[in-house]
CSV table of C-alpha atoms and ligand atoms in Angstrom, one decimal:
chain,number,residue,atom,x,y,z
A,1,UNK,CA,0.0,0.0,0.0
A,2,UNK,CA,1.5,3.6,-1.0
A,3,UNK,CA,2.5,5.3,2.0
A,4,UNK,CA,0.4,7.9,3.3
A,5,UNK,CA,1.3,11.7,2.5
A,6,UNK,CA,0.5,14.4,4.9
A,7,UNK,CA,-0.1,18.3,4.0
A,8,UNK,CA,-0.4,20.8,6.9
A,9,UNK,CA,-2.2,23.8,6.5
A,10,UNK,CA,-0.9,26.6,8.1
A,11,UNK,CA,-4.0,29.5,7.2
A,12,UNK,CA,-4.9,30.0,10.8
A,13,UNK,CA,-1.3,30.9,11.8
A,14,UNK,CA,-2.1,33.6,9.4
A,15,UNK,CA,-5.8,34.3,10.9
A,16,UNK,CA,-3.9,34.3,14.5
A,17,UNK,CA,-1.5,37.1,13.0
A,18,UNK,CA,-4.3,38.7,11.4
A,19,UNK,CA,-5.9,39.5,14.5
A,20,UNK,CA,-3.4,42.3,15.7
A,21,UNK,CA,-2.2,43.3,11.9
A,22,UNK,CA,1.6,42.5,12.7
A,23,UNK,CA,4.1,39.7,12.0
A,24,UNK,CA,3.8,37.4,14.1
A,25,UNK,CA,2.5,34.0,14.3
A,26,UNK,CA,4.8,33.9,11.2
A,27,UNK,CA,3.3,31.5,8.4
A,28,UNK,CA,6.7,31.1,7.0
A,29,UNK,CA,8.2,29.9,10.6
A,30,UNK,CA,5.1,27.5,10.9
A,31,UNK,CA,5.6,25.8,8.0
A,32,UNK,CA,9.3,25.2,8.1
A,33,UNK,CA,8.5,24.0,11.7
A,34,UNK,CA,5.4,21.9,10.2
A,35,UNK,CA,8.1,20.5,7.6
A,36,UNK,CA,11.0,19.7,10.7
A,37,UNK,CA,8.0,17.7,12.0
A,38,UNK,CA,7.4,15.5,9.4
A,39,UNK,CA,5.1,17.0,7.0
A,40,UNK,CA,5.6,15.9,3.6
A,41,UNK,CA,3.6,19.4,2.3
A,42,UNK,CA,2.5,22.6,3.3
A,43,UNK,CA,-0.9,23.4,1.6
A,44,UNK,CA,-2.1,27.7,1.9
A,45,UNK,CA,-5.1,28.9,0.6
A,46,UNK,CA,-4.9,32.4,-1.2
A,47,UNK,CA,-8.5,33.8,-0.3
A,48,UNK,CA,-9.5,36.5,-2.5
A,49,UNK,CA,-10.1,39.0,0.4
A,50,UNK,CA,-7.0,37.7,2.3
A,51,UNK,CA,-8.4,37.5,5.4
A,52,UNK,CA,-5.6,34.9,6.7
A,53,UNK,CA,-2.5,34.3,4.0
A,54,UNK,CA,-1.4,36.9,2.2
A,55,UNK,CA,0.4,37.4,-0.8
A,56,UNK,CA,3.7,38.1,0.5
A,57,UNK,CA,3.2,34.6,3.1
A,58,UNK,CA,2.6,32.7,-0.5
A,59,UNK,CA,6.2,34.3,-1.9
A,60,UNK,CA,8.0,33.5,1.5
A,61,UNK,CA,6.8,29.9,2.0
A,62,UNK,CA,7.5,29.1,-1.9
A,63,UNK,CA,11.3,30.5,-1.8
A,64,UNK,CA,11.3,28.9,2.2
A,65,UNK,CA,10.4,25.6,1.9
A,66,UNK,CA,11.9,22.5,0.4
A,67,UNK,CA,9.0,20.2,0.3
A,68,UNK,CA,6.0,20.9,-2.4
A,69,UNK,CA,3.1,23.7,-1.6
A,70,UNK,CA,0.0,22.9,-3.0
A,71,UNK,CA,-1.9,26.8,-3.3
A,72,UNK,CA,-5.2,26.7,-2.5
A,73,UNK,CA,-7.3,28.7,-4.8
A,74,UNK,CA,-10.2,29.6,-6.5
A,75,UNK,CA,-10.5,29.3,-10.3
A,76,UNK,CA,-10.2,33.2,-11.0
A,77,UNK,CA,-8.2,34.8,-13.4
A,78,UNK,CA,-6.5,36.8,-10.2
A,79,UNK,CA,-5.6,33.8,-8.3
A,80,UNK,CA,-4.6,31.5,-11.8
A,81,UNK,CA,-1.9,34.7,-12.8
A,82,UNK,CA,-0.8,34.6,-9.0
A,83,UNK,CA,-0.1,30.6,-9.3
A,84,UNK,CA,1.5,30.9,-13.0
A,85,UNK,CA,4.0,33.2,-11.0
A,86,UNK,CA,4.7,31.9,-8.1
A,87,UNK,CA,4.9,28.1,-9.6
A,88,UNK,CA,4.0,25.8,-6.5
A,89,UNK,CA,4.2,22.4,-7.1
A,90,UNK,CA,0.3,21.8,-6.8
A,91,UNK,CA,-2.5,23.9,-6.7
A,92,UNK,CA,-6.2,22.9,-5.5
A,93,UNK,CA,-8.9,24.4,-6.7
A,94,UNK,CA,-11.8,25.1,-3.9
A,95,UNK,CA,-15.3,27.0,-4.6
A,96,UNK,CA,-14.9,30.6,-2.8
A,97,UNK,CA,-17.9,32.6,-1.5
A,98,UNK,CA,-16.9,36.2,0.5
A,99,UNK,CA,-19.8,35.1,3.1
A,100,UNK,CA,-17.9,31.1,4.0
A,101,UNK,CA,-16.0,31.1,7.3
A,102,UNK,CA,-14.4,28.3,5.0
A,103,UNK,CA,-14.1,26.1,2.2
A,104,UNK,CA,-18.2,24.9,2.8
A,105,UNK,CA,-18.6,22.4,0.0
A,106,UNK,CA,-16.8,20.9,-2.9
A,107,UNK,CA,-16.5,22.7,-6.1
A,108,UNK,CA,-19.1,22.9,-9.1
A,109,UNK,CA,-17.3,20.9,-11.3
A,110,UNK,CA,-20.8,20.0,-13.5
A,111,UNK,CA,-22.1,23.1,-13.3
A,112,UNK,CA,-18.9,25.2,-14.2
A,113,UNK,CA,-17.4,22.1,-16.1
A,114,UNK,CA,-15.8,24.7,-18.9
A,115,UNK,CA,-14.9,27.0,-16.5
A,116,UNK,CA,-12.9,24.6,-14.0
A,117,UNK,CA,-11.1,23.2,-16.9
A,118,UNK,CA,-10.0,26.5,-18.8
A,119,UNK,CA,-8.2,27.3,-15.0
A,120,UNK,CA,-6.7,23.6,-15.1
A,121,UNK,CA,-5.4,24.1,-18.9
A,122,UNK,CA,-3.8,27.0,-18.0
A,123,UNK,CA,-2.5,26.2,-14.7
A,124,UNK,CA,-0.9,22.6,-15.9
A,125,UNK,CA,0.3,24.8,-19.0
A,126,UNK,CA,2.4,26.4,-16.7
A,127,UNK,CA,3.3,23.1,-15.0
A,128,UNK,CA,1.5,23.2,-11.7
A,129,UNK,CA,-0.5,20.0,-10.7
A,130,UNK,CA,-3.9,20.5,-11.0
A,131,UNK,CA,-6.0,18.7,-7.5
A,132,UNK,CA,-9.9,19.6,-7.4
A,133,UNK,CA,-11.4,19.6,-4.4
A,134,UNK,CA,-14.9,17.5,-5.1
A,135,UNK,CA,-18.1,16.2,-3.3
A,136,UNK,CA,-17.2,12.1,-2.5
A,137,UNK,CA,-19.2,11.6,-5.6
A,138,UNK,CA,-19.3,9.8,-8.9
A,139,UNK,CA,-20.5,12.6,-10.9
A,140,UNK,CA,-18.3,14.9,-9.4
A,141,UNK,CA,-15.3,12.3,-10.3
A,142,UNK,CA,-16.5,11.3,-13.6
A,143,UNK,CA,-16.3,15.5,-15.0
A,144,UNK,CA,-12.8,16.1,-12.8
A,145,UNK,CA,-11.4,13.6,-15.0
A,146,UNK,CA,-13.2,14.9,-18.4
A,147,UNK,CA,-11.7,18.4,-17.1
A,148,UNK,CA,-8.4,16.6,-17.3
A,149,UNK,CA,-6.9,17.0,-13.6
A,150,UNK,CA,-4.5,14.5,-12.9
A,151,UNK,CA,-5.6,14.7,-8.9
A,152,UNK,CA,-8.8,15.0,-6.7
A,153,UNK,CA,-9.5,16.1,-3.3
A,154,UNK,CA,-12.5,14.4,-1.8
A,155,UNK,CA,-14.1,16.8,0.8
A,156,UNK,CA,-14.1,15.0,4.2
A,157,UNK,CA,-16.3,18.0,5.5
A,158,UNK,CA,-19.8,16.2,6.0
A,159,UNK,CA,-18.6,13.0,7.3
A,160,UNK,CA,-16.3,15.0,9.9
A,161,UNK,CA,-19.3,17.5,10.9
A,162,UNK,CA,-21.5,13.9,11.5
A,163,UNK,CA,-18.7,12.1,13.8
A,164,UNK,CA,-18.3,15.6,15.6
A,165,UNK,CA,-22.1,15.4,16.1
A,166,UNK,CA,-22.1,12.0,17.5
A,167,UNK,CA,-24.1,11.0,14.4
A,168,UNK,CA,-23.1,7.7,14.0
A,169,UNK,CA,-25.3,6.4,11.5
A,170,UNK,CA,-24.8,9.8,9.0
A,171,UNK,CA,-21.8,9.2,9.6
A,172,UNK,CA,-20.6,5.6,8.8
A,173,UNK,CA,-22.8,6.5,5.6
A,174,UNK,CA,-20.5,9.2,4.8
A,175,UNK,CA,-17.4,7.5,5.4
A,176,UNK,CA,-18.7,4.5,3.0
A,177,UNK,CA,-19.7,7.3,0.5
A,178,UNK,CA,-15.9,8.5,0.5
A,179,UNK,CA,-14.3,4.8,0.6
A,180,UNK,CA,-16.7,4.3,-2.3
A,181,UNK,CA,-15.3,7.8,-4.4
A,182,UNK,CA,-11.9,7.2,-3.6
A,183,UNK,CA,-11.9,4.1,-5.2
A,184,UNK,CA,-14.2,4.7,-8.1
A,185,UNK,CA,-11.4,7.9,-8.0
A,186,UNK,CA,-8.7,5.6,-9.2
A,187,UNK,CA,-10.5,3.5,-11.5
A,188,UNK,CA,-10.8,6.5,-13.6
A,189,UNK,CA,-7.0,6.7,-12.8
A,190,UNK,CA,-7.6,10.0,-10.7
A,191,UNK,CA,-4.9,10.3,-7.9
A,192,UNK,CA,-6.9,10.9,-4.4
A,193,UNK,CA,-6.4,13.2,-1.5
A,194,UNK,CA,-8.8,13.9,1.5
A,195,UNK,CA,-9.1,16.9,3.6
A,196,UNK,CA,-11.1,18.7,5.5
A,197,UNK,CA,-12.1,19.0,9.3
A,198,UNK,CA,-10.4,16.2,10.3
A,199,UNK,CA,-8.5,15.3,13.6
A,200,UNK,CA,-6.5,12.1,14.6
A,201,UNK,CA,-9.5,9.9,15.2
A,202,UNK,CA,-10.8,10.8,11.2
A,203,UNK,CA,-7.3,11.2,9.8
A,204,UNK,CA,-6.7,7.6,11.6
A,205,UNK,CA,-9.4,5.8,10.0
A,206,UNK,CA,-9.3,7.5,6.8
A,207,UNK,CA,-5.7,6.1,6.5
A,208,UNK,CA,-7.4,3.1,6.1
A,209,UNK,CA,-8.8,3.7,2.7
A,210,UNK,CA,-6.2,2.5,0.3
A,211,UNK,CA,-6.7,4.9,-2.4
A,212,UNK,CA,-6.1,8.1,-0.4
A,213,UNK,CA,-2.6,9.1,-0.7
A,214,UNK,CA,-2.6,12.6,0.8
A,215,UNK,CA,-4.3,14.3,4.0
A,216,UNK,CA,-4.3,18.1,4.3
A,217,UNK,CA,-5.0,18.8,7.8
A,218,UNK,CA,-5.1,22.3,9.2
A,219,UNK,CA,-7.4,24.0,11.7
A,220,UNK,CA,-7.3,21.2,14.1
A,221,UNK,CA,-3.4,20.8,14.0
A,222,UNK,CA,-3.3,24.3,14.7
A,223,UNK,CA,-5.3,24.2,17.7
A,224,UNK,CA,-3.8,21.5,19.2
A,225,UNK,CA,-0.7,23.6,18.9
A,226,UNK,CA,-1.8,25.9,21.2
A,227,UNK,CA,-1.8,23.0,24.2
A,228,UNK,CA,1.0,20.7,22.9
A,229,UNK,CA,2.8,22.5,20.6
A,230,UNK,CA,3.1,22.4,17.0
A,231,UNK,CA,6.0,19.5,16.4
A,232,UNK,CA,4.3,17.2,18.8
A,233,UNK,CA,0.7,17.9,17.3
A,234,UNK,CA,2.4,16.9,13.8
A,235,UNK,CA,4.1,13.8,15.0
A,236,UNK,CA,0.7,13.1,16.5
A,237,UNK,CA,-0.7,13.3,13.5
A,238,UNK,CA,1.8,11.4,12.0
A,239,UNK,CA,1.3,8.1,14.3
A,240,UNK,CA,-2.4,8.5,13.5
A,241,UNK,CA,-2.1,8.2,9.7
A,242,UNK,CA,1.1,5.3,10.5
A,243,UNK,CA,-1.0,3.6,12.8
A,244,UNK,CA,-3.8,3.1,10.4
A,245,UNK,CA,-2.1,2.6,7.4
A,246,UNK,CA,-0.1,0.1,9.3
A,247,UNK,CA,-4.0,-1.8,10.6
A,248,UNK,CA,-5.4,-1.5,6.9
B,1,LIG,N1,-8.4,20.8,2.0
B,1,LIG,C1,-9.0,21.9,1.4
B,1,LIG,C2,-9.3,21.9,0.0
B,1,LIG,C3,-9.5,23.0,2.2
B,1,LIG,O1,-10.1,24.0,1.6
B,1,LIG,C4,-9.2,22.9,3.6
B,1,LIG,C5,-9.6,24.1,4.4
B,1,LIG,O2,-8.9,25.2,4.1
B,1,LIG,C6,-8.5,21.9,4.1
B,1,LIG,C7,-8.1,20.8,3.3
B,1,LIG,C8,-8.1,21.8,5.6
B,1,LIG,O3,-9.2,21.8,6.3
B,1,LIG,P1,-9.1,21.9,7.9
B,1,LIG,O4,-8.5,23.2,8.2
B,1,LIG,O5,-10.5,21.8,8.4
B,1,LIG,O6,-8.2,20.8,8.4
């Protein structure tokens, strides 16, 4: 089984900065220190109004870091130039709306099929590794592949809100529907990635799915960091995903 990749997300050391306008939490320092703990990626979302990562983090965590960043984006013509400069080695694309605290559901890829693939033909133009970050379903698989990205995200968001609830029948529904897209995923010969709301319980039994070869994990690493520390939250994390790779 292909080992599992992790990808921290360091936004909310940004939204922790945010709140006083100066330089610290620094995004940069997080993700070097995210990197030192064994994360294989360091994943930063671009939001068009910037409210956490900025557009000088983006430039400082590119030339920083010697693993891949995958930039988290929306499909705009602002945010496509910005990734054609800055070259990560991935970029996601999410659905954005001004009014979402965050990324609230996976992106329209029927709906603005031409659209979503104009951004990937121009993004993988330049090189970049298109991931689309999808609904844990077949349609939604079935047009990220006729959109021609090489790499899908399936949205963990509504089976993590359901185990959080103590939903446990919504819930083992959900996980099913996401064992079930991750391996339709690679039948279509879609490489798969998770994320989204998840903590080491999820991110444990997810590990479990075959298929899945990358986690990007960020709001719940960076709270634990507040009581353990970030390098001990990561290698936490770490063990989690090991542990159930390891049981699968
Ligand atoms: N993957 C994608 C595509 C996301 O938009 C987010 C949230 O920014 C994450 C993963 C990480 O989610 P969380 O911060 O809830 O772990």
């Amino acid at each position: 089984m292909r080992r599992l990749r992790l990808g921290v997300n360091i936004d909310h050391v940004a939204t922790v900065r945010n709140a006083r306008g100066g330089r610290v939490p620094d995004p940069c320092r997080a993700a070097l220190a995210a990197i030192a703990a064994g994360a294989d990626g360091i994943t930063a979302h671009l939001r068009e109004d910037r409210r956490h990562i900025s557009d000088a983090d983006i430039a400082a965590i590119r030339a920083a870091i010697g693993k891949p960043l995958n930039f988290e984006m929306a499909a705009t013509d602002e945010m496509v130039a910005i990734a054609c400069r800055t070259r990560p080695h991935a970029a996601c694309l999410v659905p954005e709306k001004r009014s979402e605290r965050t990324t609230e559901g996976g992106l329209d890829v029927i709906g603005g099929h031409d659209h979503v693939a104009a951004a990937t033909a121009r993004l993988t133009a330049a090189g970049i590794r298109v991931s689309l970050f999808v609904e844990p379903a077949k349609a939604a698989l079935e047009a990220a592949r006729s959109i021609r990205a090489p790499v899908v995200e399936l949205h963990t968001g509504a089976w993590a809100e359901a185990v959080l609830a103590g939903e446990t029948g919504k819930a083992e529904a959900e996980f099913q529907r996401l064992r079930a897209a991750a391996s339709h995923a690679a039948t279509l010969g879609l490489e798969c990635h998770a994320g989204h709301g998840l903590d080491y319980d999820m991110a444990r039994k997810l590990a479990g799915v075959p298929e899945i070869i990358e986690l990007n994990i960020g709001h719940f690493l960076i709270g634990e960091a507040i009581f353990v520390g970030l390098d001990a939250a990561i290698k936490t994390m770490r063990a989690a995903m090991d542990e159930g790779r390891g049981a699968a």
